[in-house]
Amino acid sequence: MKKKSIDVCFSPALFHLYDASESIVVVIDVLRATSSICIAFEHGVRSIVPVSKVEESSAYRAKGYLVGAERKGEMVEGFDLGNSPFSYMDPKVKDRDIALTTTNGTQAIAIARNAFQIAIGSFLNQDALCNWLKQQNRNVILLCSGWKNSFNFEDTLFAGAVVHKLLDSFELTDHRDSALAAMQLYHLAKDDLYGFLEQSSHRKRLEKLQIEDDIVFCLTPNQTDCIPVMVGDAIYNLNVLQSM
Ligand code: 3SL
């Protein structure tokens, strides 16, 4: 049987170049939206509705949702949750539905809406995600959220880690070098991801907010087996869906 392909999109602005209609798109925002989403499900969240605007998230409160909003790396005043994975390690999130907006991650999810399926990836669910992707018999596009439509290192490094892990089971697309580039970058960085990111824009941005702990945590692989997937307008934990 012909192998399925794996490809990397460095930025939401490039996503129109990809045909996602028959592919699984893995949305990646390592620092920090997709890491927080993975860890939220690990702590028992029922669903997360990703929305683009702060006001949209706020409107969900009336429907009984917890509401989350991040802008400029900080929780927006008046919301229940921001974008730190640690804020989702709280019994108050268990069994709750959450509406969430973040600067880049939730926008990237919106851009991927024409995909056959959307999954959420981060170092935190790396192996569970890769094992699941191997079983799907679908082309895979790894969509890096980047920063305001520009390339960033951390999302590309995770995309590279996934390409590296799936190389035996998938083939690289032959008309683009992004998957190869992501994997080669990952090989340069893999022994010290935190150190490799020292000069990176988002590490510096988050360090100004004194949240180095978030960065270290988000770069630590395999802290959950949750595979968040989009069903309709919301993200659910696939493991829970499959056990129903
Ligand atoms: O861009 C995003 O979606 C956020 O993850 C950015 S931040 O890490 O909360 O600053």
CSV table of C-alpha atoms and ligand atoms in Angstrom, one decimal:
chain,number,residue,atom,x,y,z
A,1,MET,CA,0.0,0.0,0.0
A,2,LYS,CA,1.3,3.5,-0.9
A,3,LYS,CA,2.4,5.4,2.1
A,4,LYS,CA,0.4,8.5,3.2
A,5,SER,CA,2.2,11.9,3.1
A,6,ILE,CA,3.3,14.1,5.9
A,7,ASP,CA,3.8,17.8,5.4
A,8,VAL,CA,4.5,20.9,7.4
A,9,CYS,CA,3.0,24.4,7.0
A,10,PHE,CA,5.1,27.0,8.7
A,11,SER,CA,2.4,29.6,9.1
A,12,PRO,CA,-1.3,30.0,8.9
A,13,ALA,CA,-0.6,32.6,6.1
A,14,LEU,CA,0.7,29.7,3.9
A,15,PHE,CA,-2.1,27.3,4.6
A,16,HIS,CA,-4.0,28.2,1.4
A,17,LEU,CA,-1.3,26.4,-0.5
A,18,TYR,CA,-2.2,23.1,1.1
A,19,ASP,CA,-5.2,20.9,0.2
A,20,ALA,CA,-6.5,19.8,3.6
A,21,SER,CA,-9.8,18.4,2.5
A,22,GLU,CA,-8.7,14.8,2.8
A,23,SER,CA,-6.0,15.3,5.5
A,24,ILE,CA,-5.7,15.4,9.2
A,25,VAL,CA,-4.4,18.8,10.2
A,26,VAL,CA,-2.5,18.9,13.5
A,27,VAL,CA,-2.6,22.5,14.8
A,28,ILE,CA,0.5,23.3,16.8
A,29,ASP,CA,1.0,26.2,19.2
A,30,VAL,CA,3.6,24.9,21.6
A,31,LEU,CA,3.9,28.2,23.5
A,32,ARG,CA,1.3,27.9,24.7
A,33,ALA,CA,-2.3,27.4,23.3
A,34,THR,CA,-2.1,23.8,22.2
A,35,SER,CA,0.0,22.8,25.2
A,36,SER,CA,-2.7,24.3,27.5
A,37,ILE,CA,-5.5,22.6,25.5
A,38,CYS,CA,-3.8,19.2,25.9
A,39,ILE,CA,-3.3,19.7,29.6
A,40,ALA,CA,-6.8,21.0,30.1
A,41,PHE,CA,-8.1,17.6,28.8
A,42,GLU,CA,-5.7,15.8,31.0
A,43,HIS,CA,-7.4,17.6,33.9
A,44,GLY,CA,-10.9,16.5,32.9
A,45,VAL,CA,-12.2,19.4,30.8
A,46,ARG,CA,-15.2,18.2,28.8
A,47,SER,CA,-14.9,20.5,25.7
A,48,ILE,CA,-13.2,23.6,24.5
A,49,VAL,CA,-14.7,25.9,21.9
A,50,PRO,CA,-11.9,27.9,20.2
A,51,VAL,CA,-13.0,31.4,19.2
A,52,SER,CA,-11.3,34.2,17.5
A,53,LYS,CA,-12.4,37.2,19.5
A,54,VAL,CA,-12.3,38.1,23.2
A,55,GLU,CA,-16.0,39.2,23.1
A,56,GLU,CA,-17.0,35.9,21.5
A,57,SER,CA,-15.4,34.0,24.4
A,58,SER,CA,-17.0,36.3,27.0
A,59,ALA,CA,-20.4,35.7,25.5
A,60,TYR,CA,-20.2,32.0,26.3
A,61,ARG,CA,-20.3,32.7,30.1
A,62,ALA,CA,-24.1,33.2,29.8
A,63,LYS,CA,-24.3,29.6,28.5
A,64,GLY,CA,-22.5,28.2,31.6
A,65,TYR,CA,-19.0,28.0,30.1
A,66,LEU,CA,-15.8,28.9,31.8
A,67,VAL,CA,-14.2,31.5,29.7
A,68,GLY,CA,-10.6,31.9,28.7
A,69,ALA,CA,-8.8,34.7,26.9
A,70,GLU,CA,-5.1,35.5,26.3
A,71,ARG,CA,-3.8,38.6,24.7
A,72,LYS,CA,-0.1,39.8,24.8
A,73,GLY,CA,0.6,36.6,26.7
A,74,GLU,CA,-1.6,37.6,29.7
A,75,MET,CA,-5.0,36.6,30.8
A,76,VAL,CA,-7.5,39.2,29.8
A,77,GLU,CA,-9.1,40.9,32.9
A,78,GLY,CA,-12.4,39.5,34.0
A,79,PHE,CA,-11.9,36.0,32.4
A,80,ASP,CA,-11.7,32.7,34.4
A,81,LEU,CA,-8.6,31.3,32.6
A,82,GLY,CA,-5.7,32.6,30.5
A,83,ASN,CA,-3.2,30.6,28.5
A,84,SER,CA,-0.9,29.1,31.0
A,85,PRO,CA,-1.0,25.2,31.2
A,86,PHE,CA,-0.7,25.5,35.0
A,87,SER,CA,-4.0,27.4,35.1
A,88,TYR,CA,-5.8,24.3,33.7
A,89,MET,CA,-4.4,22.0,36.4
A,90,ASP,CA,-7.2,23.0,38.6
A,91,PRO,CA,-10.2,21.0,39.9
A,92,LYS,CA,-12.5,23.8,38.8
A,93,VAL,CA,-12.0,22.8,35.1
A,94,LYS,CA,-13.1,19.2,35.6
A,95,ASP,CA,-16.2,18.3,33.5
A,96,ARG,CA,-16.5,21.9,32.3
A,97,ASP,CA,-17.0,23.4,28.9
A,98,ILE,CA,-14.6,26.2,28.1
A,99,ALA,CA,-14.6,28.9,25.5
A,100,LEU,CA,-11.1,30.1,24.7
A,101,THR,CA,-9.4,32.7,22.5
A,102,THR,CA,-5.6,33.2,22.2
A,103,THR,CA,-3.5,35.4,19.9
A,104,ASN,CA,-2.4,32.7,17.4
A,105,GLY,CA,-3.5,29.2,18.4
A,106,THR,CA,-7.2,29.6,18.2
A,107,GLN,CA,-6.9,31.5,15.0
A,108,ALA,CA,-4.9,28.7,13.4
A,109,ILE,CA,-7.6,26.2,14.5
A,110,ALA,CA,-10.1,28.4,12.7
A,111,ILE,CA,-8.0,28.6,9.5
A,112,ALA,CA,-7.8,24.7,9.4
A,113,ARG,CA,-11.6,24.4,9.5
A,114,ASN,CA,-11.8,22.8,5.9
A,115,ALA,CA,-9.6,19.9,7.0
A,116,PHE,CA,-10.9,16.3,7.0
A,117,GLN,CA,-10.1,16.3,10.7
A,118,ILE,CA,-8.4,18.7,13.1
A,119,ALA,CA,-6.2,17.4,16.0
A,120,ILE,CA,-4.3,19.4,18.5
A,121,GLY,CA,-0.6,18.7,19.0
A,122,SER,CA,2.2,19.7,21.4
A,123,PHE,CA,5.2,18.2,23.0
A,124,LEU,CA,3.0,17.3,25.9
A,125,ASN,CA,1.0,14.7,23.9
A,126,GLN,CA,3.7,13.9,21.4
A,127,ASP,CA,3.9,10.1,21.4
A,128,ALA,CA,0.1,9.5,21.9
A,129,LEU,CA,-0.5,11.8,18.9
A,130,CYS,CA,2.1,10.1,16.7
A,131,ASN,CA,0.8,6.6,17.5
A,132,TRP,CA,-2.7,7.7,16.7
A,133,LEU,CA,-1.6,9.4,13.4
A,134,LYS,CA,0.1,6.2,12.3
A,135,GLN,CA,-3.2,4.3,12.7
A,136,GLN,CA,-5.3,6.7,10.6
A,137,ASN,CA,-4.2,6.0,7.1
A,138,ARG,CA,-4.6,9.7,6.2
A,139,ASN,CA,-2.3,12.4,4.8
A,140,VAL,CA,-1.1,14.6,7.7
A,141,ILE,CA,-0.5,18.4,7.6
A,142,LEU,CA,1.3,19.8,10.6
A,143,LEU,CA,0.1,23.5,10.9
A,144,CYS,CA,2.4,25.7,12.9
A,145,SER,CA,0.5,28.6,14.4
A,146,GLY,CA,3.6,30.8,14.4
A,147,TRP,CA,3.3,34.4,15.6
A,148,LYS,CA,0.8,36.7,13.8
A,149,ASN,CA,1.3,34.7,10.5
A,150,SER,CA,5.1,34.6,10.8
A,151,PHE,CA,7.4,31.6,11.3
A,152,ASN,CA,8.5,30.6,14.8
A,153,PHE,CA,11.0,28.1,16.1
A,154,GLU,CA,9.0,26.3,18.7
A,155,ASP,CA,6.1,25.2,16.6
A,156,THR,CA,8.5,24.2,13.8
A,157,LEU,CA,10.6,22.1,16.2
A,158,PHE,CA,7.6,20.2,17.4
A,159,ALA,CA,6.5,19.6,13.7
A,160,GLY,CA,10.0,18.4,13.1
A,161,ALA,CA,9.8,16.0,16.1
A,162,VAL,CA,6.6,14.5,14.6
A,163,VAL,CA,8.1,14.2,11.1
A,164,HIS,CA,11.1,12.4,12.7
A,165,LYS,CA,8.9,10.0,14.6
A,166,LEU,CA,6.6,9.2,11.6
A,167,LEU,CA,9.3,9.0,8.9
A,168,ASP,CA,9.1,5.2,8.7
A,169,SER,CA,5.3,5.2,8.2
A,170,PHE,CA,4.8,8.3,6.0
A,171,GLU,CA,6.5,9.8,3.0
A,172,LEU,CA,7.5,13.4,2.7
A,173,THR,CA,5.7,15.4,0.0
A,174,ASP,CA,8.0,15.8,-3.0
A,175,HIS,CA,7.1,19.3,-3.9
A,176,ARG,CA,8.0,21.2,-0.7
A,177,ASP,CA,11.0,21.2,1.7
A,178,SER,CA,9.2,22.3,4.9
A,179,ALA,CA,8.9,18.9,6.5
A,180,LEU,CA,12.5,18.2,5.8
A,181,ALA,CA,13.6,21.6,7.1
A,182,ALA,CA,11.5,21.2,10.3
A,183,MET,CA,13.0,17.7,10.9
A,184,GLN,CA,16.6,19.0,10.4
A,185,LEU,CA,16.0,21.9,12.7
A,186,TYR,CA,14.6,19.5,15.3
A,187,HIS,CA,17.7,17.3,15.0
A,188,LEU,CA,19.9,20.4,15.8
A,189,ALA,CA,17.7,21.3,18.8
A,190,LYS,CA,16.5,18.1,20.3
A,191,ASP,CA,19.1,17.7,23.0
A,192,ASP,CA,18.4,21.1,24.5
A,193,LEU,CA,15.1,22.6,23.2
A,194,TYR,CA,15.1,25.3,25.9
A,195,GLY,CA,18.6,26.4,25.2
A,196,PHE,CA,18.0,26.3,21.4
A,197,LEU,CA,15.1,28.7,21.9
A,198,GLU,CA,17.2,31.2,23.9
A,199,GLN,CA,17.2,33.8,21.2
A,200,SER,CA,13.8,33.0,19.9
A,201,SER,CA,11.1,35.8,19.8
A,202,HIS,CA,8.5,34.0,21.9
A,203,ARG,CA,10.8,32.8,24.6
A,204,LYS,CA,12.0,36.4,25.0
A,205,ARG,CA,8.3,37.6,24.9
A,206,LEU,CA,7.3,35.1,27.6
A,207,GLU,CA,10.4,35.7,29.7
A,208,LYS,CA,9.4,39.4,30.0
A,209,LEU,CA,6.2,38.1,31.7
A,210,GLN,CA,8.4,35.9,34.0
A,211,ILE,CA,6.8,32.7,33.0
A,212,GLU,CA,9.9,30.6,32.2
A,213,ASP,CA,8.2,27.7,34.1
A,214,ASP,CA,5.6,27.6,31.4
A,215,ILE,CA,8.2,27.4,28.7
A,216,VAL,CA,10.1,24.6,30.3
A,217,PHE,CA,6.9,22.7,31.0
A,218,CYS,CA,5.6,23.1,27.4
A,219,LEU,CA,8.9,21.7,26.0
A,220,THR,CA,8.7,18.5,28.1
A,221,PRO,CA,7.4,15.7,26.0
A,222,ASN,CA,4.8,13.1,26.9
A,223,GLN,CA,2.9,14.4,29.9
A,224,THR,CA,-0.5,13.3,28.7
A,225,ASP,CA,-2.1,10.7,26.4
A,226,CYS,CA,-4.9,13.0,25.5
A,227,ILE,CA,-5.5,13.6,21.8
A,228,PRO,CA,-7.8,16.6,21.4
A,229,VAL,CA,-9.8,16.6,18.2
A,230,MET,CA,-12.3,19.0,16.8
A,231,VAL,CA,-15.9,17.7,16.4
A,232,GLY,CA,-18.3,20.4,15.1
A,233,ASP,CA,-17.4,23.7,16.8
A,234,ALA,CA,-15.7,22.2,19.8
A,235,ILE,CA,-12.6,20.3,20.8
A,236,TYR,CA,-13.0,17.0,22.7
A,237,ASN,CA,-10.7,14.4,24.2
A,238,LEU,CA,-10.6,11.6,21.6
A,239,ASN,CA,-9.9,9.0,24.4
A,240,VAL,CA,-13.2,10.0,26.1
A,241,LEU,CA,-15.2,10.0,22.9
A,242,GLN,CA,-13.9,6.5,22.1
A,243,SER,CA,-14.8,5.2,25.5
A,244,MET,CA,-18.5,6.3,25.2
B,1,3SL,O1,-0.5,32.8,20.4
B,1,3SL,C1,-1.1,32.1,21.2
B,1,3SL,O2,-2.1,31.5,20.9
B,1,3SL,C2,-0.6,32.0,22.6
B,1,3SL,O3,-0.2,30.7,22.8
B,1,3SL,C3,0.4,33.1,22.9
B,1,3SL,S1,1.0,33.1,24.5
B,1,3SL,O4,2.0,32.0,24.7
B,1,3SL,O5,-0.1,33.0,25.4
B,1,3SL,O6,1.6,34.4,24.6
